[in-house]
mmCIF file of C-alpha atoms in Angstrom:
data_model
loop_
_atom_site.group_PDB
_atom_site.id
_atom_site.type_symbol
_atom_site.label_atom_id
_atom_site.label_comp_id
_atom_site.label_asym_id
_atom_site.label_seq_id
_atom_site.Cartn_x
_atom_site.Cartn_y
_atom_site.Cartn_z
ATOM 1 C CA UNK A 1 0.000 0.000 0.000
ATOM 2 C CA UNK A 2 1.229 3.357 -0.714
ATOM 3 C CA UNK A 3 2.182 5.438 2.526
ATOM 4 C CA UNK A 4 0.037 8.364 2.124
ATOM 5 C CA UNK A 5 -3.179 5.248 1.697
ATOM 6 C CA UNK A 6 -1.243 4.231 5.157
ATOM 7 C CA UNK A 7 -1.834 7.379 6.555
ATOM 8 C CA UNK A 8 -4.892 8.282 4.939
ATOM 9 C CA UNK A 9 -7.403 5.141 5.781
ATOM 10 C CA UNK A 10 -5.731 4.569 9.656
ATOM 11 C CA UNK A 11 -8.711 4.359 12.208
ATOM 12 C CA UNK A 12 -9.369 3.527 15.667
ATOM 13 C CA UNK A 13 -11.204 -0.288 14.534
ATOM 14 C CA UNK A 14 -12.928 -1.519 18.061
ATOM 15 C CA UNK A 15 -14.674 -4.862 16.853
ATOM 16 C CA UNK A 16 -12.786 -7.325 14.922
ATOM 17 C CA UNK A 17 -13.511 -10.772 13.199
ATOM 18 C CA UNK A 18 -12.943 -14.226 14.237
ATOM 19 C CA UNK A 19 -10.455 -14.296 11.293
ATOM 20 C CA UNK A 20 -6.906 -15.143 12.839
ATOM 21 C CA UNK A 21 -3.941 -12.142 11.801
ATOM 22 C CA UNK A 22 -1.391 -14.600 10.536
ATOM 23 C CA UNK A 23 2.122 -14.802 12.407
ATOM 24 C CA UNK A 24 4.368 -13.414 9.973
ATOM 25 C CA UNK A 25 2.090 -10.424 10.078
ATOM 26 C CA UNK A 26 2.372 -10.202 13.972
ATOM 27 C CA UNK A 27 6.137 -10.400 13.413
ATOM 28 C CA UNK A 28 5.987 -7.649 10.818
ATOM 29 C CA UNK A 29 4.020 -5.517 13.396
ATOM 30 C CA UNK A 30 6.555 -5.658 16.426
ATOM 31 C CA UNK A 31 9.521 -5.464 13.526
ATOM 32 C CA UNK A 32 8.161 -2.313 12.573
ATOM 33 C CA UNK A 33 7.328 -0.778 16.371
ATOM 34 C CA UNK A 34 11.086 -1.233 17.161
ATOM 35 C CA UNK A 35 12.569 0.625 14.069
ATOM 36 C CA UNK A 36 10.498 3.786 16.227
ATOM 37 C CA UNK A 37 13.178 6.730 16.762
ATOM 38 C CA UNK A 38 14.114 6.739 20.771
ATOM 39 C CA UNK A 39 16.098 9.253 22.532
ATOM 40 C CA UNK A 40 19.699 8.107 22.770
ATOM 41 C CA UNK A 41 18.955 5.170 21.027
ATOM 42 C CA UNK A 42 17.742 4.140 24.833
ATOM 43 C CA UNK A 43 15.179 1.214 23.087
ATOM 44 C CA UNK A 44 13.546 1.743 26.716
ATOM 45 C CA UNK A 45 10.843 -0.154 25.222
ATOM 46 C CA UNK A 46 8.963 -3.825 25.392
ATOM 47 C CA UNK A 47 5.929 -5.146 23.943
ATOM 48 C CA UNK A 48 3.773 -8.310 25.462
ATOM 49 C CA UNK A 49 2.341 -9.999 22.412
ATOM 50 C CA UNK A 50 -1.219 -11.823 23.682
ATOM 51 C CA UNK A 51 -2.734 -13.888 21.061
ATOM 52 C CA UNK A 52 -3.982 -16.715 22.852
ATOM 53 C CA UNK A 53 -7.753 -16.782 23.983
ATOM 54 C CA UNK A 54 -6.099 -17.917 27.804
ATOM 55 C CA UNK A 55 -3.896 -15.147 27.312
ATOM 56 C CA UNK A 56 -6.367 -12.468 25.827
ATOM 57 C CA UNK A 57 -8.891 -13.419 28.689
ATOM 58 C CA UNK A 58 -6.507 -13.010 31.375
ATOM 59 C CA UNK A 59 -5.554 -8.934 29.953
ATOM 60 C CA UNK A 60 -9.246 -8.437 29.757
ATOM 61 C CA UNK A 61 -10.230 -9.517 33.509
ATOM 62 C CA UNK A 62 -6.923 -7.924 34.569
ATOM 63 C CA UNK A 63 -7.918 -4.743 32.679
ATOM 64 C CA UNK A 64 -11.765 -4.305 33.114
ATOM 65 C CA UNK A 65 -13.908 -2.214 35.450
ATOM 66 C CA UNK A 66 -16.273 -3.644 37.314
ATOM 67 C CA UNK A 67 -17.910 -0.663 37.117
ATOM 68 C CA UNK A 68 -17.672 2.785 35.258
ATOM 69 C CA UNK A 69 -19.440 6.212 34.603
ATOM 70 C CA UNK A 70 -20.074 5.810 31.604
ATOM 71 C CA UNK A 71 -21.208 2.243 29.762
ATOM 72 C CA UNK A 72 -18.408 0.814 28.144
ATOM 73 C CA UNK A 73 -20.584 -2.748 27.617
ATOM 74 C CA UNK A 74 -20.098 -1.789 23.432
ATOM 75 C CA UNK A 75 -17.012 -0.694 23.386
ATOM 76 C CA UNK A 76 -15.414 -4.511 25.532
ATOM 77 C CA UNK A 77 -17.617 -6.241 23.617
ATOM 78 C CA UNK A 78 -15.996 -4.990 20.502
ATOM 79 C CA UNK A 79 -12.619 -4.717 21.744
ATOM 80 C CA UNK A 80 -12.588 -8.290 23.474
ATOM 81 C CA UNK A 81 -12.822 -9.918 19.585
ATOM 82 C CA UNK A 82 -9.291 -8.674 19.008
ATOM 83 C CA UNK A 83 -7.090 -11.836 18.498
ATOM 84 C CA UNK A 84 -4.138 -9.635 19.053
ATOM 85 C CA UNK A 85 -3.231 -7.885 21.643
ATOM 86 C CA UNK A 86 0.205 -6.088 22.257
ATOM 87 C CA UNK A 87 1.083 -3.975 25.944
ATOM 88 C CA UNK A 88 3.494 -1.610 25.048
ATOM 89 C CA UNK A 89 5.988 -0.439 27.591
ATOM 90 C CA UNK A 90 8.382 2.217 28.440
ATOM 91 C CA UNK A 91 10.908 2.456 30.678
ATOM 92 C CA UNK A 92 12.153 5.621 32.045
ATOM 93 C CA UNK A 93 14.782 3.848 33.976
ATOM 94 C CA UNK A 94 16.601 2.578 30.439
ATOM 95 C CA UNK A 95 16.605 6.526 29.830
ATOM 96 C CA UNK A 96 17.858 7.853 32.502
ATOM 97 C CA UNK A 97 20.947 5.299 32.397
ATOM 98 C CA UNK A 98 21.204 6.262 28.877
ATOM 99 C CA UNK A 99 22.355 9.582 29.594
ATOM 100 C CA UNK A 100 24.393 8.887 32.533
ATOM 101 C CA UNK A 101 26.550 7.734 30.281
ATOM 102 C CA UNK A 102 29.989 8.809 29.375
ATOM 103 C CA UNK A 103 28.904 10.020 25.625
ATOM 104 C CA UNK A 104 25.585 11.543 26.846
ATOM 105 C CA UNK A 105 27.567 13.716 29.466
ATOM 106 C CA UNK A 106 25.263 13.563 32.333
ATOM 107 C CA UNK A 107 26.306 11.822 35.741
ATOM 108 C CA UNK A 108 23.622 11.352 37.702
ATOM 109 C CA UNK A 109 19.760 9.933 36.750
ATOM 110 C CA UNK A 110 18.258 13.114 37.837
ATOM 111 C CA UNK A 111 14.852 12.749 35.827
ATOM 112 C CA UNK A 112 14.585 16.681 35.674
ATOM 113 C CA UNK A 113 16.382 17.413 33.314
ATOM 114 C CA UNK A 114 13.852 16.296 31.009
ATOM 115 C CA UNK A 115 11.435 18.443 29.352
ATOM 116 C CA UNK A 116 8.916 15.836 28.481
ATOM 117 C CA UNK A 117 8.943 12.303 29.560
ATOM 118 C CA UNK A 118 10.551 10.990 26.104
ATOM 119 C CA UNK A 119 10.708 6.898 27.220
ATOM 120 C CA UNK A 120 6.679 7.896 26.524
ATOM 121 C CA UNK A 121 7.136 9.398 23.570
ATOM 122 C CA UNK A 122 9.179 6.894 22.245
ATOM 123 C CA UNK A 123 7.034 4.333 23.006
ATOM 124 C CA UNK A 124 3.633 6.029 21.603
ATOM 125 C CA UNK A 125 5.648 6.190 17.980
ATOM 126 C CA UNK A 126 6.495 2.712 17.945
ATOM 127 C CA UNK A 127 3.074 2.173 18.987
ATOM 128 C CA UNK A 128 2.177 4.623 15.837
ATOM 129 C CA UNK A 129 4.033 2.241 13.316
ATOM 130 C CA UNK A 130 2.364 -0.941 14.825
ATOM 131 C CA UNK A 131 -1.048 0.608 13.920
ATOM 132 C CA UNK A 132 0.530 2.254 10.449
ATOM 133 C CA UNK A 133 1.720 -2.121 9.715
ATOM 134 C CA UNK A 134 -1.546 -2.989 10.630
ATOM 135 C CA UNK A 135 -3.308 -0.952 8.265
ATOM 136 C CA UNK A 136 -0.608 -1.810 5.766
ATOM 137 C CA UNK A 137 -1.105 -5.745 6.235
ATOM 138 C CA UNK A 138 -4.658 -5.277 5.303
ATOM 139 C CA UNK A 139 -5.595 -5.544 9.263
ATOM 140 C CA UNK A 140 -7.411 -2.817 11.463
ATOM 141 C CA UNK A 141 -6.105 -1.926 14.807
ATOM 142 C CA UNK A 142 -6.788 -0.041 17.537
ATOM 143 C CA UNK A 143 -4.605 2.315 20.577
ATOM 144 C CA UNK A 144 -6.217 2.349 24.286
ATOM 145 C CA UNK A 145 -4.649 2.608 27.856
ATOM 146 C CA UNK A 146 -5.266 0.748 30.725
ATOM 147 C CA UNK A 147 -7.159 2.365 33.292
ATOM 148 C CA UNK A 148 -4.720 3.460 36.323
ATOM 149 C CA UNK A 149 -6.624 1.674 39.199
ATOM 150 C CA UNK A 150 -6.121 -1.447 36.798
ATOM 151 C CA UNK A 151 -2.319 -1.378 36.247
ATOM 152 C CA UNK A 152 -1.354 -3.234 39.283
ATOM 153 C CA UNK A 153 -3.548 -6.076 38.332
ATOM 154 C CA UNK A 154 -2.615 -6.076 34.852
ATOM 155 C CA UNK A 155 0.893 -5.886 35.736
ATOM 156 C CA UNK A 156 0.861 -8.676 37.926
ATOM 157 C CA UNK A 157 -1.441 -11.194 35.892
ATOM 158 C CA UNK A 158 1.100 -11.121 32.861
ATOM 159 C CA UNK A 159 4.421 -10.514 35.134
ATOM 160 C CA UNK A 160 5.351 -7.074 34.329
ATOM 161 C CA UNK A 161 8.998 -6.085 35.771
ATOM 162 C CA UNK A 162 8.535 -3.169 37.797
ATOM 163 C CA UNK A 163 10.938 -1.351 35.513
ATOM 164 C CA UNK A 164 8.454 -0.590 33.195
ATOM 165 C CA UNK A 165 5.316 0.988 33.013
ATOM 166 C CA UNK A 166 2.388 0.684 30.204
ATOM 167 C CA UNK A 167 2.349 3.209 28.067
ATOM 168 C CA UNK A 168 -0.617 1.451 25.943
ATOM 169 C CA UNK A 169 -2.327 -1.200 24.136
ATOM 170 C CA UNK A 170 -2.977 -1.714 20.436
ATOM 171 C CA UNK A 171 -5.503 -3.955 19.628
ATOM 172 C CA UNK A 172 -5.185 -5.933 16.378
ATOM 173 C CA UNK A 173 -6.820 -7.921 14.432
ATOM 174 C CA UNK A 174 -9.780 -8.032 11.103
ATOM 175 C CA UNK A 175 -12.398 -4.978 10.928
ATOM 176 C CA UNK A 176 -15.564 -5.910 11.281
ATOM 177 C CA UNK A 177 -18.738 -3.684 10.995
ATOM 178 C CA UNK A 178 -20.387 -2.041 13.844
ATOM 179 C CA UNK A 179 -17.934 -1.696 17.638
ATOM 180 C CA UNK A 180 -18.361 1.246 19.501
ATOM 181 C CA UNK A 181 -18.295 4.611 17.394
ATOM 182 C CA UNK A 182 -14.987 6.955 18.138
ATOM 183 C CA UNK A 183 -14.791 10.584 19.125
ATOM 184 C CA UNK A 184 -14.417 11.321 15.045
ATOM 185 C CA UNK A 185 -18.099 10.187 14.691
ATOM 186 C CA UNK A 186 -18.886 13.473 17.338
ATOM 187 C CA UNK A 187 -16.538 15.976 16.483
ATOM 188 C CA UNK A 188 -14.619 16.929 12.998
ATOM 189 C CA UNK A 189 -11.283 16.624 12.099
ATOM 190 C CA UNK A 190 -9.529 20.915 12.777
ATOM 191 C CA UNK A 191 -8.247 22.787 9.730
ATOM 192 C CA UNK A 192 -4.760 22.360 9.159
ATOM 193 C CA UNK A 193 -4.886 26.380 8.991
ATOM 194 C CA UNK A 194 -5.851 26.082 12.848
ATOM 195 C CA UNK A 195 -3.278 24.125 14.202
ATOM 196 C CA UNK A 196 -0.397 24.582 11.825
ATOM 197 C CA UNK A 197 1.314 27.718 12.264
ATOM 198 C CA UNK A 198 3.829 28.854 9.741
ATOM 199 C CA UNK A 199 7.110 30.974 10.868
ATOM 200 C CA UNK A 200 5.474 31.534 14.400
ATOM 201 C CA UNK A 201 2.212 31.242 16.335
#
């Protein structure tokens, strides 16, 4: 597919089919998410690749509200037909080693000195090129977070080393009709002659 197709059809999919996403497309997918630019070439990242239904099941219980404030009954019941699901993790400790080091010129871990928390950043553009692969592969995906009274219980159930923290999820798999609508559906996509800003705001 041609990149600006790539770019063009990418969309939040939240129901899939029963179709399985074949292996070497998986493979492709996690490929891809590592090729992501990180700062210092730190890599701070990992992704947990859960394509099992014993596997998937256990995220999902680990994951879910017993309760919320608003119904989310459509949206899980879409979501929960992904036969792929990737965690992907940061860690800001891998950074702040990074640039303790002799080349980066800093000798301490002192996590103020940075601007934005780039182990983060890193990790929501190699989450990026796993949904870009997806869309190129013919697949549909989808980018969520877990909610934060969940993370401990998610961490746990699928033995997440302290070290790092989850950034996200991407949910992968075939597009099928219907899911829960996105924000898109409610509110239209600004002007690029709003938000882009030429020679100064």
């Amino acid at each position: 597919m041609e990149f600006q197709d790539v770019v063009r059809t990418r969309r939040m999919h939240r129901k899939f089919t029963a179709e399985p996403v074949p292996p070497e497309a998986v493979d492709r997918i996690t490929r891809n998410a590592v090729r992501a630019p990180s700062a210092g070439f730190s890599q701070g990242w990992a992704f947990v690749v859960l394509e099992t239904p014993e596997d998937r099941d256990r995220f999902w219980a680990a994951s879910t509200p017993d309760t919320s404030e608003r119904d989310m009954s459509a949206w899980l019941d879409g979501m929960r037909t992904a036969p792929v699901v990737v965690l992907a993790l940061a860690s800001k400790a891998a950074y702040l080693r990074r640039y303790a080091e002799k080349d980066k010129g800093w000798e301490d871990l002192d996590e103020s000195r940075w601007p934005v928390p780039f182990w983060h950043v890193d990790v929501g553009m190699a989450s990026l090129l796993m949904l870009q692969t997806a869309v190129d592969e013919g697949l549909g995906a989808c980018f969520f977070g877990v909610p934060p009274a969940h993370v401990p219980a998610v961490r746990a159930e699928l033995g997440i080393p302290e070290e790092f923290e989850i950034t996200g999820v991407v949910a992968v798999g075939h597009p099928a009709d219907g899911g829960a609508k996105g924000s898109p559906t409610r509110r239209r996509r600004k002007p690029l002659d709003e938000v882009v800003h030429r020679g100064g705001w």
